[in-house]
Amino acid sequence: MTRALFISLFSCLIAINQASLINRCDLAKLLHQEDLDGFEGYSVSDWLCLAFVESHFNMSKVNEYADGSSDYGIFQINSHYWCNDYQSHSENTCHVACQELLSPNLLATIHCAKKIVSRAGGMKNWAEWSIHCAGRPLSYWVTGCHMG
């Protein structure tokens, strides 16, 4: 029994260790530096809410779907439309390899997210943002963060 508990705990620690999490305020500062505050009418708070509802700030998150596509990175960008996973058909609108969307520097991810938001629908292209963030007060997402 003790051995099974130890193995279970060890497996959880490995899974947690493999996640590349970014601090909310560090992400806010980066988004501000990359001119996302006000981009296409969306605030840094919108972007933070999106990152939280999609990945819980996990830059290395990958979600696989039955249709063969996958969502990648902190904003969960889909391989069918936006990036090339070299496994399934992709429109690759962002002209980027999906693996680049898992990079901790987030520049490829931010560049691609800007393309997505610039399209019709804006952030509504992310269903989770529409459900959990749209039309809600979001200023608390930047509380305590010094972006200047």
Short mmCIF file of N, CA and C in Angstrom, two decimals:
data_model
loop_
_atom_site.label_atom_id
_atom_site.label_comp_id
_atom_site.label_asym_id
_atom_site.label_seq_id
_atom_site.Cartn_x
_atom_site.Cartn_y
_atom_site.Cartn_z
N MET A 1 0.81 -1.19 0.00
CA MET A 1 0.00 0.00 0.00
C MET A 1 0.86 1.26 0.00
N THR A 2 1.89 1.28 0.84
CA THR A 2 2.77 2.43 0.92
C THR A 2 3.51 2.63 -0.40
N ARG A 3 3.93 1.55 -1.01
CA ARG A 3 4.64 1.64 -2.28
C ARG A 3 3.74 2.21 -3.37
N ALA A 4 2.49 1.78 -3.42
CA ALA A 4 1.54 2.29 -4.42
C ALA A 4 1.30 3.78 -4.21
N LEU A 5 1.20 4.21 -2.97
CA LEU A 5 1.00 5.62 -2.66
C LEU A 5 2.22 6.43 -3.10
N PHE A 6 3.41 5.92 -2.83
CA PHE A 6 4.64 6.60 -3.23
C PHE A 6 4.72 6.73 -4.74
N ILE A 7 4.42 5.67 -5.47
CA ILE A 7 4.46 5.71 -6.94
C ILE A 7 3.45 6.71 -7.47
N SER A 8 2.27 6.73 -6.91
CA SER A 8 1.23 7.68 -7.33
C SER A 8 1.68 9.12 -7.10
N LEU A 9 2.22 9.40 -5.92
CA LEU A 9 2.70 10.73 -5.59
C LEU A 9 3.85 11.14 -6.51
N PHE A 10 4.78 10.24 -6.76
CA PHE A 10 5.91 10.51 -7.64
C PHE A 10 5.43 10.83 -9.05
N SER A 11 4.44 10.09 -9.55
CA SER A 11 3.89 10.34 -10.89
C SER A 11 3.27 11.72 -10.98
N CYS A 12 2.58 12.14 -9.93
CA CYS A 12 1.97 13.48 -9.90
C CYS A 12 3.04 14.56 -9.93
N LEU A 13 4.10 14.36 -9.17
CA LEU A 13 5.18 15.34 -9.13
C LEU A 13 5.86 15.46 -10.49
N ILE A 14 6.03 14.37 -11.19
CA ILE A 14 6.62 14.40 -12.53
C ILE A 14 5.70 15.17 -13.47
N ALA A 15 4.42 14.91 -13.42
CA ALA A 15 3.47 15.60 -14.29
C ALA A 15 3.48 17.10 -14.02
N ILE A 16 3.53 17.50 -12.75
CA ILE A 16 3.56 18.92 -12.39
C ILE A 16 4.87 19.54 -12.87
N ASN A 17 5.97 18.83 -12.73
CA ASN A 17 7.27 19.33 -13.12
C ASN A 17 7.36 19.56 -14.63
N GLN A 18 6.64 18.77 -15.43
CA GLN A 18 6.71 18.90 -16.87
C GLN A 18 5.91 20.09 -17.39
N ALA A 19 5.02 20.61 -16.59
CA ALA A 19 4.24 21.77 -17.00
C ALA A 19 5.12 23.01 -16.93
N SER A 20 5.04 23.84 -17.96
CA SER A 20 5.78 25.10 -17.99
C SER A 20 4.81 26.22 -17.67
N LEU A 21 4.72 26.57 -16.41
CA LEU A 21 3.78 27.58 -15.98
C LEU A 21 4.45 28.95 -15.95
N ILE A 22 3.67 29.97 -16.30
CA ILE A 22 4.16 31.34 -16.21
C ILE A 22 3.30 32.06 -15.19
N ASN A 23 3.93 32.89 -14.42
CA ASN A 23 3.24 33.71 -13.42
C ASN A 23 2.33 34.72 -14.11
N ARG A 24 1.16 34.94 -13.55
CA ARG A 24 0.17 35.86 -14.13
C ARG A 24 0.75 37.24 -14.40
N CYS A 25 1.46 37.82 -13.45
CA CYS A 25 2.01 39.16 -13.62
C CYS A 25 3.17 39.18 -14.63
N ASP A 26 3.96 38.11 -14.68
CA ASP A 26 5.02 38.03 -15.70
C ASP A 26 4.40 37.99 -17.10
N LEU A 27 3.30 37.25 -17.23
CA LEU A 27 2.61 37.19 -18.52
C LEU A 27 2.01 38.55 -18.85
N ALA A 28 1.41 39.21 -17.88
CA ALA A 28 0.83 40.54 -18.11
C ALA A 28 1.89 41.52 -18.61
N LYS A 29 3.05 41.49 -17.99
CA LYS A 29 4.15 42.38 -18.39
C LYS A 29 4.58 42.08 -19.83
N LEU A 30 4.71 40.81 -20.17
CA LEU A 30 5.12 40.43 -21.53
C LEU A 30 4.06 40.84 -22.55
N LEU A 31 2.80 40.61 -22.24
CA LEU A 31 1.72 40.99 -23.15
C LEU A 31 1.69 42.50 -23.37
N HIS A 32 1.93 43.24 -22.31
CA HIS A 32 2.00 44.71 -22.40
C HIS A 32 3.18 45.13 -23.28
N GLN A 33 4.35 44.52 -23.06
CA GLN A 33 5.55 44.84 -23.85
C GLN A 33 5.34 44.53 -25.34
N GLU A 34 4.56 43.50 -25.63
CA GLU A 34 4.31 43.10 -27.02
C GLU A 34 3.09 43.80 -27.62
N ASP A 35 2.67 44.88 -26.98
CA ASP A 35 1.59 45.75 -27.48
C ASP A 35 0.24 45.05 -27.64
N LEU A 36 -0.09 44.14 -26.72
CA LEU A 36 -1.40 43.51 -26.78
C LEU A 36 -2.45 44.27 -25.98
N ASP A 37 -2.04 45.22 -25.15
CA ASP A 37 -3.01 46.01 -24.40
C ASP A 37 -3.69 46.98 -25.37
N GLY A 38 -4.95 46.72 -25.68
CA GLY A 38 -5.69 47.53 -26.63
C GLY A 38 -5.67 46.97 -28.06
N PHE A 39 -4.90 45.93 -28.29
CA PHE A 39 -4.83 45.34 -29.63
C PHE A 39 -6.21 44.81 -30.04
N GLU A 40 -6.71 45.32 -31.15
CA GLU A 40 -8.04 44.96 -31.67
C GLU A 40 -9.14 45.15 -30.63
N GLY A 41 -8.89 46.08 -29.69
CA GLY A 41 -9.90 46.40 -28.68
C GLY A 41 -9.89 45.52 -27.45
N TYR A 42 -8.89 44.67 -27.29
CA TYR A 42 -8.82 43.77 -26.14
C TYR A 42 -7.72 44.22 -25.19
N SER A 43 -8.00 44.11 -23.89
CA SER A 43 -7.06 44.53 -22.86
C SER A 43 -6.15 43.37 -22.45
N VAL A 44 -5.11 43.71 -21.71
CA VAL A 44 -4.24 42.67 -21.13
C VAL A 44 -5.08 41.73 -20.27
N SER A 45 -6.09 42.27 -19.59
CA SER A 45 -6.97 41.43 -18.77
C SER A 45 -7.70 40.39 -19.61
N ASP A 46 -8.13 40.76 -20.82
CA ASP A 46 -8.75 39.80 -21.72
C ASP A 46 -7.78 38.67 -22.06
N TRP A 47 -6.54 39.05 -22.37
CA TRP A 47 -5.53 38.05 -22.73
C TRP A 47 -5.20 37.14 -21.55
N LEU A 48 -5.13 37.71 -20.35
CA LEU A 48 -4.86 36.90 -19.16
C LEU A 48 -6.00 35.93 -18.89
N CYS A 49 -7.22 36.41 -19.02
CA CYS A 49 -8.37 35.54 -18.82
C CYS A 49 -8.35 34.41 -19.84
N LEU A 50 -8.04 34.75 -21.09
CA LEU A 50 -7.94 33.73 -22.14
C LEU A 50 -6.89 32.68 -21.79
N ALA A 51 -5.70 33.13 -21.39
CA ALA A 51 -4.62 32.20 -21.05
C ALA A 51 -5.02 31.30 -19.88
N PHE A 52 -5.74 31.86 -18.92
CA PHE A 52 -6.14 31.07 -17.77
C PHE A 52 -7.19 30.02 -18.15
N VAL A 53 -8.24 30.44 -18.86
CA VAL A 53 -9.32 29.49 -19.17
C VAL A 53 -8.89 28.44 -20.18
N GLU A 54 -7.91 28.76 -21.01
CA GLU A 54 -7.44 27.79 -22.00
C GLU A 54 -6.39 26.83 -21.45
N SER A 55 -5.46 27.34 -20.63
CA SER A 55 -4.33 26.49 -20.24
C SER A 55 -3.92 26.60 -18.78
N HIS A 56 -4.59 27.45 -18.00
CA HIS A 56 -4.14 27.74 -16.62
C HIS A 56 -2.69 28.21 -16.60
N PHE A 57 -2.32 29.02 -17.60
CA PHE A 57 -0.99 29.62 -17.74
C PHE A 57 0.10 28.58 -18.02
N ASN A 58 -0.29 27.44 -18.60
CA ASN A 58 0.66 26.38 -18.93
C ASN A 58 1.11 26.54 -20.38
N MET A 59 2.35 26.97 -20.57
CA MET A 59 2.89 27.22 -21.90
C MET A 59 3.15 25.94 -22.69
N SER A 60 3.21 24.80 -22.02
CA SER A 60 3.52 23.54 -22.70
C SER A 60 2.31 22.63 -22.87
N LYS A 61 1.12 23.15 -22.63
CA LYS A 61 -0.09 22.32 -22.71
C LYS A 61 -0.40 21.95 -24.17
N VAL A 62 -0.70 20.67 -24.37
CA VAL A 62 -1.15 20.17 -25.67
C VAL A 62 -2.41 19.36 -25.42
N ASN A 63 -3.45 19.64 -26.18
CA ASN A 63 -4.73 18.94 -26.09
C ASN A 63 -5.01 18.28 -27.43
N GLU A 64 -5.15 16.96 -27.45
CA GLU A 64 -5.41 16.24 -28.69
C GLU A 64 -6.89 15.95 -28.85
N TYR A 65 -7.37 16.00 -30.12
CA TYR A 65 -8.78 15.78 -30.41
C TYR A 65 -8.98 14.59 -31.34
N ALA A 66 -10.19 14.07 -31.35
CA ALA A 66 -10.52 12.89 -32.15
C ALA A 66 -10.36 13.14 -33.64
N ASP A 67 -10.48 14.39 -34.09
CA ASP A 67 -10.35 14.69 -35.52
C ASP A 67 -8.90 14.71 -35.99
N GLY A 68 -7.96 14.47 -35.07
CA GLY A 68 -6.54 14.45 -35.42
C GLY A 68 -5.82 15.77 -35.18
N SER A 69 -6.57 16.82 -34.88
CA SER A 69 -5.93 18.10 -34.60
C SER A 69 -5.59 18.19 -33.12
N SER A 70 -4.78 19.19 -32.79
CA SER A 70 -4.39 19.43 -31.40
C SER A 70 -4.35 20.92 -31.14
N ASP A 71 -4.55 21.31 -29.89
CA ASP A 71 -4.38 22.68 -29.44
C ASP A 71 -3.03 22.77 -28.73
N TYR A 72 -2.33 23.89 -28.97
CA TYR A 72 -0.97 24.05 -28.46
C TYR A 72 -0.79 25.32 -27.65
N GLY A 73 -0.07 25.20 -26.54
CA GLY A 73 0.43 26.34 -25.80
C GLY A 73 -0.55 27.03 -24.90
N ILE A 74 -0.12 28.19 -24.44
CA ILE A 74 -0.84 28.94 -23.42
C ILE A 74 -2.21 29.40 -23.89
N PHE A 75 -2.36 29.66 -25.20
CA PHE A 75 -3.66 30.08 -25.74
C PHE A 75 -4.38 28.93 -26.46
N GLN A 76 -3.80 27.73 -26.42
CA GLN A 76 -4.41 26.54 -27.04
C GLN A 76 -4.81 26.80 -28.50
N ILE A 77 -3.80 27.05 -29.31
CA ILE A 77 -3.97 27.36 -30.74
C ILE A 77 -4.04 26.05 -31.51
N ASN A 78 -5.07 25.92 -32.34
CA ASN A 78 -5.38 24.65 -33.01
C ASN A 78 -4.56 24.41 -34.28
N SER A 79 -4.10 23.17 -34.42
CA SER A 79 -3.27 22.79 -35.56
C SER A 79 -4.03 22.70 -36.88
N HIS A 80 -5.32 22.53 -36.84
CA HIS A 80 -6.08 22.42 -38.10
C HIS A 80 -6.07 23.74 -38.87
N TYR A 81 -6.12 24.85 -38.14
CA TYR A 81 -6.21 26.14 -38.79
C TYR A 81 -4.94 26.98 -38.74
N TRP A 82 -4.25 26.96 -37.62
CA TRP A 82 -3.27 28.01 -37.36
C TRP A 82 -1.81 27.61 -37.44
N CYS A 83 -1.47 26.37 -37.11
CA CYS A 83 -0.07 25.96 -37.09
C CYS A 83 0.09 24.58 -37.74
N ASN A 84 1.32 24.24 -38.07
CA ASN A 84 1.58 22.96 -38.73
C ASN A 84 2.16 21.96 -37.73
N ASP A 85 1.42 20.87 -37.51
CA ASP A 85 1.91 19.83 -36.60
C ASP A 85 2.58 18.69 -37.36
N TYR A 86 2.63 18.78 -38.69
CA TYR A 86 3.27 17.79 -39.57
C TYR A 86 2.64 16.40 -39.43
N GLN A 87 1.41 16.34 -38.89
CA GLN A 87 0.72 15.06 -38.74
C GLN A 87 -0.64 15.06 -39.41
N SER A 88 -1.31 16.19 -39.41
CA SER A 88 -2.64 16.28 -39.98
C SER A 88 -2.68 17.45 -40.96
N HIS A 89 -3.73 17.51 -41.76
CA HIS A 89 -3.88 18.64 -42.69
C HIS A 89 -3.99 19.93 -41.89
N SER A 90 -3.30 20.95 -42.32
CA SER A 90 -3.34 22.23 -41.63
C SER A 90 -3.36 23.37 -42.63
N GLU A 91 -4.19 24.37 -42.36
CA GLU A 91 -4.15 25.59 -43.16
C GLU A 91 -2.91 26.41 -42.82
N ASN A 92 -2.38 26.23 -41.63
CA ASN A 92 -1.16 26.89 -41.15
C ASN A 92 -1.18 28.39 -41.42
N THR A 93 -2.26 29.03 -41.04
CA THR A 93 -2.45 30.46 -41.27
C THR A 93 -1.36 31.30 -40.61
N CYS A 94 -0.83 30.84 -39.50
CA CYS A 94 0.23 31.59 -38.80
C CYS A 94 1.62 31.31 -39.35
N HIS A 95 1.73 30.36 -40.27
CA HIS A 95 3.02 29.98 -40.86
C HIS A 95 4.06 29.66 -39.78
N VAL A 96 3.66 28.73 -38.90
CA VAL A 96 4.51 28.36 -37.77
C VAL A 96 4.33 26.88 -37.47
N ALA A 97 5.39 26.24 -37.03
CA ALA A 97 5.29 24.86 -36.55
C ALA A 97 4.61 24.89 -35.18
N CYS A 98 3.69 23.99 -34.96
CA CYS A 98 2.96 23.96 -33.69
C CYS A 98 3.90 23.86 -32.49
N GLN A 99 4.99 23.15 -32.63
CA GLN A 99 5.94 23.00 -31.52
C GLN A 99 6.51 24.35 -31.08
N GLU A 100 6.61 25.31 -32.01
CA GLU A 100 7.09 26.65 -31.64
C GLU A 100 6.13 27.35 -30.68
N LEU A 101 4.86 26.94 -30.70
CA LEU A 101 3.86 27.55 -29.82
C LEU A 101 4.00 27.06 -28.38
N LEU A 102 4.94 26.15 -28.16
CA LEU A 102 5.22 25.64 -26.81
C LEU A 102 6.47 26.28 -26.22
N SER A 103 7.09 27.19 -26.95
CA SER A 103 8.31 27.84 -26.50
C SER A 103 8.03 28.77 -25.32
N PRO A 104 8.88 28.74 -24.30
CA PRO A 104 8.67 29.60 -23.13
C PRO A 104 8.84 31.09 -23.43
N ASN A 105 9.43 31.48 -24.56
CA ASN A 105 9.55 32.91 -24.82
C ASN A 105 8.26 33.52 -25.36
N LEU A 106 7.33 32.70 -25.80
CA LEU A 106 5.97 33.08 -26.20
C LEU A 106 5.86 34.00 -27.41
N LEU A 107 6.95 34.37 -28.06
CA LEU A 107 6.85 35.31 -29.17
C LEU A 107 6.09 34.74 -30.37
N ALA A 108 6.34 33.49 -30.72
CA ALA A 108 5.59 32.87 -31.83
C ALA A 108 4.12 32.74 -31.47
N THR A 109 3.86 32.42 -30.22
CA THR A 109 2.48 32.29 -29.76
C THR A 109 1.76 33.63 -29.82
N ILE A 110 2.40 34.68 -29.37
CA ILE A 110 1.80 36.02 -29.39
C ILE A 110 1.55 36.47 -30.82
N HIS A 111 2.51 36.25 -31.70
CA HIS A 111 2.37 36.63 -33.11
C HIS A 111 1.16 35.91 -33.74
N CYS A 112 1.02 34.62 -33.48
CA CYS A 112 -0.09 33.84 -34.01
C CYS A 112 -1.42 34.30 -33.39
N ALA A 113 -1.43 34.53 -32.09
CA ALA A 113 -2.66 34.98 -31.42
C ALA A 113 -3.13 36.32 -31.98
N LYS A 114 -2.20 37.19 -32.33
CA LYS A 114 -2.56 38.47 -32.95
C LYS A 114 -3.27 38.23 -34.29
N LYS A 115 -2.78 37.27 -35.06
CA LYS A 115 -3.43 36.95 -36.34
C LYS A 115 -4.85 36.43 -36.11
N ILE A 116 -5.00 35.58 -35.11
CA ILE A 116 -6.32 35.01 -34.83
C ILE A 116 -7.30 36.12 -34.42
N VAL A 117 -6.87 37.00 -33.53
CA VAL A 117 -7.73 38.07 -33.03
C VAL A 117 -8.04 39.09 -34.13
N SER A 118 -7.16 39.23 -35.09
CA SER A 118 -7.38 40.17 -36.19
C SER A 118 -8.43 39.67 -37.18
N ARG A 119 -8.76 38.41 -37.12
CA ARG A 119 -9.78 37.82 -37.98
C ARG A 119 -11.17 38.14 -37.45
N ALA A 120 -12.17 37.90 -38.31
CA ALA A 120 -13.56 38.08 -37.89
C ALA A 120 -13.82 37.29 -36.61
N GLY A 121 -14.48 37.90 -35.68
CA GLY A 121 -14.81 37.23 -34.42
C GLY A 121 -13.88 37.61 -33.29
N GLY A 122 -12.68 38.07 -33.59
CA GLY A 122 -11.73 38.47 -32.55
C GLY A 122 -11.49 37.35 -31.55
N MET A 123 -11.61 37.64 -30.29
CA MET A 123 -11.39 36.63 -29.25
C MET A 123 -12.51 35.61 -29.17
N LYS A 124 -13.61 35.89 -29.85
CA LYS A 124 -14.69 34.90 -29.89
C LYS A 124 -14.26 33.66 -30.67
N ASN A 125 -13.11 33.73 -31.34
CA ASN A 125 -12.55 32.54 -32.00
C ASN A 125 -12.15 31.48 -30.97
N TRP A 126 -12.04 31.89 -29.72
CA TRP A 126 -11.81 30.96 -28.62
C TRP A 126 -13.12 30.79 -27.86
N ALA A 127 -13.74 29.64 -27.94
CA ALA A 127 -15.02 29.39 -27.27
C ALA A 127 -14.91 29.61 -25.77
N GLU A 128 -13.81 29.20 -25.17
CA GLU A 128 -13.65 29.34 -23.72
C GLU A 128 -13.63 30.81 -23.30
N TRP A 129 -13.03 31.68 -24.13
CA TRP A 129 -13.04 33.11 -23.82
C TRP A 129 -14.47 33.63 -23.86
N SER A 130 -15.22 33.22 -24.88
CA SER A 130 -16.61 33.66 -25.01
C SER A 130 -17.44 33.24 -23.80
N ILE A 131 -17.22 32.04 -23.32
CA ILE A 131 -17.99 31.50 -22.20
C ILE A 131 -17.60 32.14 -20.86
N HIS A 132 -16.30 32.27 -20.62
CA HIS A 132 -15.82 32.65 -19.29
C HIS A 132 -15.34 34.09 -19.13
N CYS A 133 -15.06 34.78 -20.24
CA CYS A 133 -14.44 36.10 -20.14
C CYS A 133 -15.27 37.22 -20.77
N ALA A 134 -15.91 36.97 -21.89
CA ALA A 134 -16.61 38.02 -22.64
C ALA A 134 -17.69 38.68 -21.80
N GLY A 135 -17.71 40.01 -21.83
CA GLY A 135 -18.75 40.75 -21.16
C GLY A 135 -18.67 40.78 -19.65
N ARG A 136 -17.58 40.31 -19.11
CA ARG A 136 -17.41 40.28 -17.64
C ARG A 136 -16.35 41.30 -17.22
N PRO A 137 -16.45 41.81 -16.01
CA PRO A 137 -15.37 42.68 -15.53
C PRO A 137 -14.10 41.84 -15.33
N LEU A 138 -13.01 42.27 -15.93
CA LEU A 138 -11.79 41.46 -15.90
C LEU A 138 -10.59 42.19 -15.32
N SER A 139 -10.76 43.40 -14.85
CA SER A 139 -9.62 44.19 -14.38
C SER A 139 -8.85 43.53 -13.26
N TYR A 140 -9.50 42.65 -12.49
CA TYR A 140 -8.80 41.97 -11.39
C TYR A 140 -7.65 41.10 -11.88
N TRP A 141 -7.65 40.73 -13.16
CA TRP A 141 -6.57 39.90 -13.68
C TRP A 141 -5.22 40.61 -13.61
N VAL A 142 -5.21 41.94 -13.66
CA VAL A 142 -3.94 42.67 -13.61
C VAL A 142 -3.67 43.29 -12.23
N THR A 143 -4.53 43.02 -11.27
CA THR A 143 -4.34 43.57 -9.92
C THR A 143 -2.99 43.14 -9.35
N GLY A 144 -2.22 44.12 -8.92
CA GLY A 144 -0.91 43.85 -8.32
C GLY A 144 0.22 43.69 -9.32
N CYS A 145 -0.09 43.74 -10.60
CA CYS A 145 0.94 43.59 -11.63
C CYS A 145 1.43 44.97 -12.07
N HIS A 146 2.73 45.13 -12.11
CA HIS A 146 3.34 46.40 -12.54
C HIS A 146 3.86 46.21 -13.95
N MET A 147 3.13 46.74 -14.92
CA MET A 147 3.46 46.51 -16.34
C MET A 147 4.32 47.60 -16.93
N GLY A 148 4.35 48.77 -16.32
CA GLY A 148 5.04 49.93 -16.88
C GLY A 148 6.48 49.78 -16.98
#
